[in-house]
Tab-separated table of C-alpha atoms in Angstrom:
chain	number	residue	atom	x	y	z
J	142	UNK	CA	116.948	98.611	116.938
J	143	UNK	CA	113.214	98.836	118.068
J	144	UNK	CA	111.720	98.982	114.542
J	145	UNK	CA	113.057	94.930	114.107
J	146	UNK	CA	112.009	94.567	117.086
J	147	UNK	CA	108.682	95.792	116.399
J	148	UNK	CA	108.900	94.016	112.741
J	149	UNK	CA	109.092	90.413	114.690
J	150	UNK	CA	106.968	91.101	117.598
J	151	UNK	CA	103.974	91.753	114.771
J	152	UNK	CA	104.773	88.975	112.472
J	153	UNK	CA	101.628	86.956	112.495
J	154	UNK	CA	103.263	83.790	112.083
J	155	UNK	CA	105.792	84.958	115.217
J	156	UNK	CA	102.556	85.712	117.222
J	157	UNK	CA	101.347	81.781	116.528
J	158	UNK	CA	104.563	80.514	117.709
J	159	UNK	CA	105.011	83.033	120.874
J	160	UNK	CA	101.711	82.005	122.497
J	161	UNK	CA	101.878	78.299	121.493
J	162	UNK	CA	105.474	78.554	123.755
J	163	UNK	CA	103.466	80.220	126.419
J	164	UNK	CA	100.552	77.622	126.654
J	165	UNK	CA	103.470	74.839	126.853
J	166	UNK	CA	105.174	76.804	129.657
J	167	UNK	CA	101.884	76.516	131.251
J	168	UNK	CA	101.078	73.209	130.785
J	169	UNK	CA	104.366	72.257	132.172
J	170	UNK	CA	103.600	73.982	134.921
J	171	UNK	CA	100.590	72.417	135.853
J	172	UNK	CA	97.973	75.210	134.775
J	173	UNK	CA	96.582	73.076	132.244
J	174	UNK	CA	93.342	75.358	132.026
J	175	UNK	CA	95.138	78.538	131.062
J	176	UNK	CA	97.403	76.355	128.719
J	177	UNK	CA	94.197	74.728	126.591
J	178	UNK	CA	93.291	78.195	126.245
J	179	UNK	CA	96.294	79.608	124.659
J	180	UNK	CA	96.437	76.470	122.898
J	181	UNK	CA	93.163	77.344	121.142
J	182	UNK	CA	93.774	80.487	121.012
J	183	UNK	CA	96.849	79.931	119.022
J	184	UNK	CA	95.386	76.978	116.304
J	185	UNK	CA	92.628	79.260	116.274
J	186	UNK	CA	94.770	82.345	114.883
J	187	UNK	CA	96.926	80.075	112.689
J	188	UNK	CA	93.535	78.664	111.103
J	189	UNK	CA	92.545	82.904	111.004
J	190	UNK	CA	95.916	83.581	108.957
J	191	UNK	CA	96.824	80.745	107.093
J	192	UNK	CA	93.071	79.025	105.812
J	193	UNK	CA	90.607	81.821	105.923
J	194	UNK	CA	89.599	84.041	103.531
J	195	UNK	CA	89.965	86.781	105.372
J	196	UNK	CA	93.441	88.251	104.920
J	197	UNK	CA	92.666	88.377	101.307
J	198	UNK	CA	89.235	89.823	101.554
J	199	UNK	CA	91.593	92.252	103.692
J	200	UNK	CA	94.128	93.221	101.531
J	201	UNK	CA	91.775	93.454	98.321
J	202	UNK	CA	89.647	96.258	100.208
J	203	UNK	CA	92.982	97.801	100.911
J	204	UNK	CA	94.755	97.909	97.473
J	205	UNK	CA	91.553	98.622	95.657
J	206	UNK	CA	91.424	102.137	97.750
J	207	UNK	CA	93.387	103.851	94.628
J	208	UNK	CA	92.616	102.601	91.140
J	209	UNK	CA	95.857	101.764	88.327
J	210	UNK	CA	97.525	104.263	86.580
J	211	UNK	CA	97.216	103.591	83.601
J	212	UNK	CA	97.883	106.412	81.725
J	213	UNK	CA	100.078	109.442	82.865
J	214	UNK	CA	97.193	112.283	82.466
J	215	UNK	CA	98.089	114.522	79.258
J	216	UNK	CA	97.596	118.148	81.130
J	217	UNK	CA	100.600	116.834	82.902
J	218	UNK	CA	103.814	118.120	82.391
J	219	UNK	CA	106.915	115.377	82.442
J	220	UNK	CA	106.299	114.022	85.676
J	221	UNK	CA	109.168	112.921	88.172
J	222	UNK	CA	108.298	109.101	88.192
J	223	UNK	CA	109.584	108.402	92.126
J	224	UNK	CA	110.063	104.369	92.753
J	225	UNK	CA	110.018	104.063	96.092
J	226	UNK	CA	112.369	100.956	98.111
J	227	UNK	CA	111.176	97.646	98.431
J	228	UNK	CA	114.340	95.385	99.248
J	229	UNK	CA	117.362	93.751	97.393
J	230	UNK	CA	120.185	91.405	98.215
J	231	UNK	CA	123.928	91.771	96.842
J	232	UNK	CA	125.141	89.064	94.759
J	233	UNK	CA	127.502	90.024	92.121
J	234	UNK	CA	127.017	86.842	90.133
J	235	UNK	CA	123.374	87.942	89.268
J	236	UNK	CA	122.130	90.718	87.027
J	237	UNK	CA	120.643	93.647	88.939
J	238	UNK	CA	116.850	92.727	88.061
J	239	UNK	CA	117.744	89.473	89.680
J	240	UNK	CA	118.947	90.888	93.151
J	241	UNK	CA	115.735	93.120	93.434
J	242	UNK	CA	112.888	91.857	95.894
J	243	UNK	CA	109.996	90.481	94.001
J	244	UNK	CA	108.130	93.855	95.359
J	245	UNK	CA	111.134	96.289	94.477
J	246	UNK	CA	111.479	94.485	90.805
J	247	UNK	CA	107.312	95.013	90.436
J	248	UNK	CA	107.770	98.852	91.618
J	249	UNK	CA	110.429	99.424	88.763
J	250	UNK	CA	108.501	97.617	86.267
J	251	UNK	CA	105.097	100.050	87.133
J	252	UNK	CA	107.646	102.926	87.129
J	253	UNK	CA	109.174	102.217	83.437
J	254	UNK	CA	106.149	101.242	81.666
J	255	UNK	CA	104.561	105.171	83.199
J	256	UNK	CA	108.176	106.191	82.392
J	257	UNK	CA	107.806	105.427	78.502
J	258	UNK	CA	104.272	107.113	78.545
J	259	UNK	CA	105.984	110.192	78.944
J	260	UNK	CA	108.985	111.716	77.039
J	261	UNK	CA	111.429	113.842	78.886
J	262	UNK	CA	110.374	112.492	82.256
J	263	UNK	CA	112.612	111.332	85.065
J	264	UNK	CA	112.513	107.474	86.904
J	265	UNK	CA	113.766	108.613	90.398
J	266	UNK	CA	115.215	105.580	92.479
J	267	UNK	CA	114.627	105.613	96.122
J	268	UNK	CA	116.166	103.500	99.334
J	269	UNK	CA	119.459	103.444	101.463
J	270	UNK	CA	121.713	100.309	102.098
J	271	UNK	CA	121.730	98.146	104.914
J	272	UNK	CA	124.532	96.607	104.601
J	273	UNK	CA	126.780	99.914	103.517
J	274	UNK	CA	126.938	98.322	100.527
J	275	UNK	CA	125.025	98.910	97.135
J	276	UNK	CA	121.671	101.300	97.806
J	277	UNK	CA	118.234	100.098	96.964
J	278	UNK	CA	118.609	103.490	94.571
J	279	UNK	CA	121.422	102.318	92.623
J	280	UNK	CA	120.036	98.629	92.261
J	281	UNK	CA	116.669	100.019	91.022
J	282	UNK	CA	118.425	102.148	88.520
J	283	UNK	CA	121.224	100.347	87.368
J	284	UNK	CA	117.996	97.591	86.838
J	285	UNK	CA	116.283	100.295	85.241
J	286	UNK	CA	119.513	100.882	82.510
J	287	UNK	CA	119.256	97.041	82.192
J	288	UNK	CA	115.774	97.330	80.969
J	289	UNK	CA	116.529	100.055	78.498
J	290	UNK	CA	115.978	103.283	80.768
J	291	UNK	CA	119.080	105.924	79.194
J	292	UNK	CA	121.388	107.044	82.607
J	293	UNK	CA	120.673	110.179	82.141
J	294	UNK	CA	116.664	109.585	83.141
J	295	UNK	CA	117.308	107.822	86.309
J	296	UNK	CA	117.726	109.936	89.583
J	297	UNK	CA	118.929	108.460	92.655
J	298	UNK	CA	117.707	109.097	96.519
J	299	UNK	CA	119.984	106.966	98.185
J	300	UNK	CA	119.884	108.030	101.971
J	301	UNK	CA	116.012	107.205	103.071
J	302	UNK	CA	115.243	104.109	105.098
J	303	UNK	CA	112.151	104.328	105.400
J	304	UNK	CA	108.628	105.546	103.971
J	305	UNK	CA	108.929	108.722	106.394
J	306	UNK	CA	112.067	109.599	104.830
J	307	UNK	CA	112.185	108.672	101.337
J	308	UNK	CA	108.805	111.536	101.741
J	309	UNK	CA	111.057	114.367	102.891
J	310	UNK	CA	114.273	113.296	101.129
J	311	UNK	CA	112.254	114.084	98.138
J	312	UNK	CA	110.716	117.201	99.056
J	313	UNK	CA	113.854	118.760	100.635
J	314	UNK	CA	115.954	118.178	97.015
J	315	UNK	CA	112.899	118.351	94.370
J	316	UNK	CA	109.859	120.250	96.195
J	317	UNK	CA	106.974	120.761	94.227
J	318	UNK	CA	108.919	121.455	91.304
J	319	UNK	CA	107.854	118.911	89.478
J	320	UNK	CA	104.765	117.013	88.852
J	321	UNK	CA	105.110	113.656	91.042
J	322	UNK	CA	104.076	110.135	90.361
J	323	UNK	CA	104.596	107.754	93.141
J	324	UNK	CA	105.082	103.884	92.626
J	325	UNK	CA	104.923	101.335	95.450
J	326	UNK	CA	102.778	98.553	96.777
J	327	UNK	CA	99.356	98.888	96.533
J	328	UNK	CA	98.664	97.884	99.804
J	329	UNK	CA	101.396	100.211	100.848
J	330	UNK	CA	99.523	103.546	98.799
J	331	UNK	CA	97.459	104.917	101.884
J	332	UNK	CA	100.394	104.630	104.472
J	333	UNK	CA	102.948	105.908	101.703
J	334	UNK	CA	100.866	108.856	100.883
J	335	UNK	CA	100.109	110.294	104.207
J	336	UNK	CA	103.591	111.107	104.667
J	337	UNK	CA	104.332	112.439	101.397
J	338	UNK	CA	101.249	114.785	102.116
J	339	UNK	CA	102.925	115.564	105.827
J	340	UNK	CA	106.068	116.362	103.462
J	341	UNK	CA	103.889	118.997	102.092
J	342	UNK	CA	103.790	117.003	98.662
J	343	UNK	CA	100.682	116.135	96.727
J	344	UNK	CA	101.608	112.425	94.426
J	345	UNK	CA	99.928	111.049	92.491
J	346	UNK	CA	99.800	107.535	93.503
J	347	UNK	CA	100.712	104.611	91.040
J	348	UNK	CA	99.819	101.156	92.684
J	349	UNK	CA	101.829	98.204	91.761
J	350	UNK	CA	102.660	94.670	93.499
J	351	UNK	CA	99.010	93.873	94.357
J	352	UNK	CA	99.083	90.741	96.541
J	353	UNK	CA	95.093	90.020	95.502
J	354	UNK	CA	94.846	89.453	91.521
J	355	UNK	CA	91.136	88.250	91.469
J	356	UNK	CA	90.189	86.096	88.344
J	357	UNK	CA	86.393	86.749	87.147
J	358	UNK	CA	86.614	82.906	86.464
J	359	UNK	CA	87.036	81.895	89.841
J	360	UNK	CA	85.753	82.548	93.298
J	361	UNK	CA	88.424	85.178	94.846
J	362	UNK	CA	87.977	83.952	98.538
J	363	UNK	CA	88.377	80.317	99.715
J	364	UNK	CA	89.023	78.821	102.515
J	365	UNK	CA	92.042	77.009	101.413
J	366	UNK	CA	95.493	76.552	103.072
J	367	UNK	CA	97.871	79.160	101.856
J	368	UNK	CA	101.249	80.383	102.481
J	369	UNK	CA	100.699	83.496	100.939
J	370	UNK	CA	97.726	84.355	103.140
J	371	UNK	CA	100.583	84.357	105.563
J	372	UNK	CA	102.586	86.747	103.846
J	373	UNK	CA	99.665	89.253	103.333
J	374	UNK	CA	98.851	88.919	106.906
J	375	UNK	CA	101.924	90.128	107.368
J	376	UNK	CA	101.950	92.781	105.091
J	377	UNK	CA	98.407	93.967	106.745
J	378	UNK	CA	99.428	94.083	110.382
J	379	UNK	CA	103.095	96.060	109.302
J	380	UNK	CA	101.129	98.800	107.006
J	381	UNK	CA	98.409	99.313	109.990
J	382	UNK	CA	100.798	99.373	112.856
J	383	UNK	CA	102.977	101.717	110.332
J	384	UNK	CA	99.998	103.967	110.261
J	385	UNK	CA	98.912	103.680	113.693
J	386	UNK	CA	102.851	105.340	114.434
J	387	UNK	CA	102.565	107.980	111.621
J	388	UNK	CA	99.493	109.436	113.442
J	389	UNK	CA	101.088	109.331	116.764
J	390	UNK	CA	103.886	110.824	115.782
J	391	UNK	CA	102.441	113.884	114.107
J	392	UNK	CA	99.667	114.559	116.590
């Protein structure tokens, strides 16, 4: 209950809308001097989020923390290639691929094409359900099958809900056992890998999904109106609140 809460009380685009209500409330109610305030205030972070370069000079900083994967290291022994959640729907008119989020689908991809690097190793699928219904796990590996991964390779997690969990669900059934690759967002890496480490694991980290894909053609920070700038505002604010709790909670 509190962590949706949470999720919509930090959406940037939530934030806009809750303190241009609260400058109207004023300015209804006669304090027209505390309303123009919020008022600018508000336009002000809107212009921040949604036209600035900011949030993508932001996010590129972030996901360039840990560089691609691009080849599974050859010392290494077949590696346990862990995909972790990212979100699907459940519509049994559509192929698997198809009900994947657009981050979950770009995790599996990452995962296969290290996957194929490596005979004899292992594409573990991670994430619960929702619903009750069909687990992130089984979508991401019944996806995987689709895209030519044998059953017998995939390995399913299908309990964790989270980033905390999917960490400790794996080291409670695998341990160190195996060598570990870890695929997820790159902006997600840093937050994702402080709690495998708190899990006593040691991944190594496989970034995927990157929101920022600079061209060397063209200038990689405009200010420009953009949706997406939005959506990686987002993404910023939930990974460092998400970190700000992990430390609390293990100190």
């Amino acid at each position: 209950m509190l962590r949706p809460l949470a999720h919509l009380l930090l959406d940037p685009f939530t934030h806009f809308w809750l303190v241009l209500l609260v400058g109207l409330f004023f300015f209804w109610g006669g304090r027209k001097r505390a309303a123009l305030v919020l008022f600018a205030y508000s336009f002000s972070w809107l212009f921040l989020i949604s036209v600035s370069p900011l949030p993508t000079w932001l996010a590129f900083q972030r996901e360039g923390r840990h560089p691609i994967l691009h080849q599974v290291p050859d010392s290494l022994a077949p590696p346990h290639i862990l995909v972790l959640g990212g979100g699907h729907t459940i519509s049994p008119t559509l192929p698997p691929n198809n009900q994947l989020s657009d981050p979950a689908l770009a995790r599996l991809c990452e995962g296969i094409r290290l996957y194929r690097q490596r005979p004899g190793s292992k594409l573990v699928c991670s994430g619960y359900s929702a619903s009750g219904r069909t687990t992130q796990a089984e979508m991401l590996a019944r996806t995987a099958v689709v895209l030519g991964v044998p059953p017998q390779d995939t390995l399913w997690s299908p309990t964790p809900a989270h980033t905390e969990a999917e960490a400790f669900a794996y080291a409670a059934r695998f341990g160190n056992q195996h060598p570990l690759i870890m695929v997820t967002d790159a902006i997600h890496i840093p937050r994702a890998l402080f709690w495998f480490r708190q899990a006593g694991l040691r991944p190594i980290p496989a970034p995927a999904n990157h929101y920022v894909k600079p061209d060397p053609l063209r200038p990689p920070y405009k200010f420009k109106p953009s949706a997406q700038k939005i959506v990686i505002t987002d993404k910023l604010i939930h990974e460092w609140a998400g970190m700000v709790y992990a430390r609390w909670k293990v100190s």
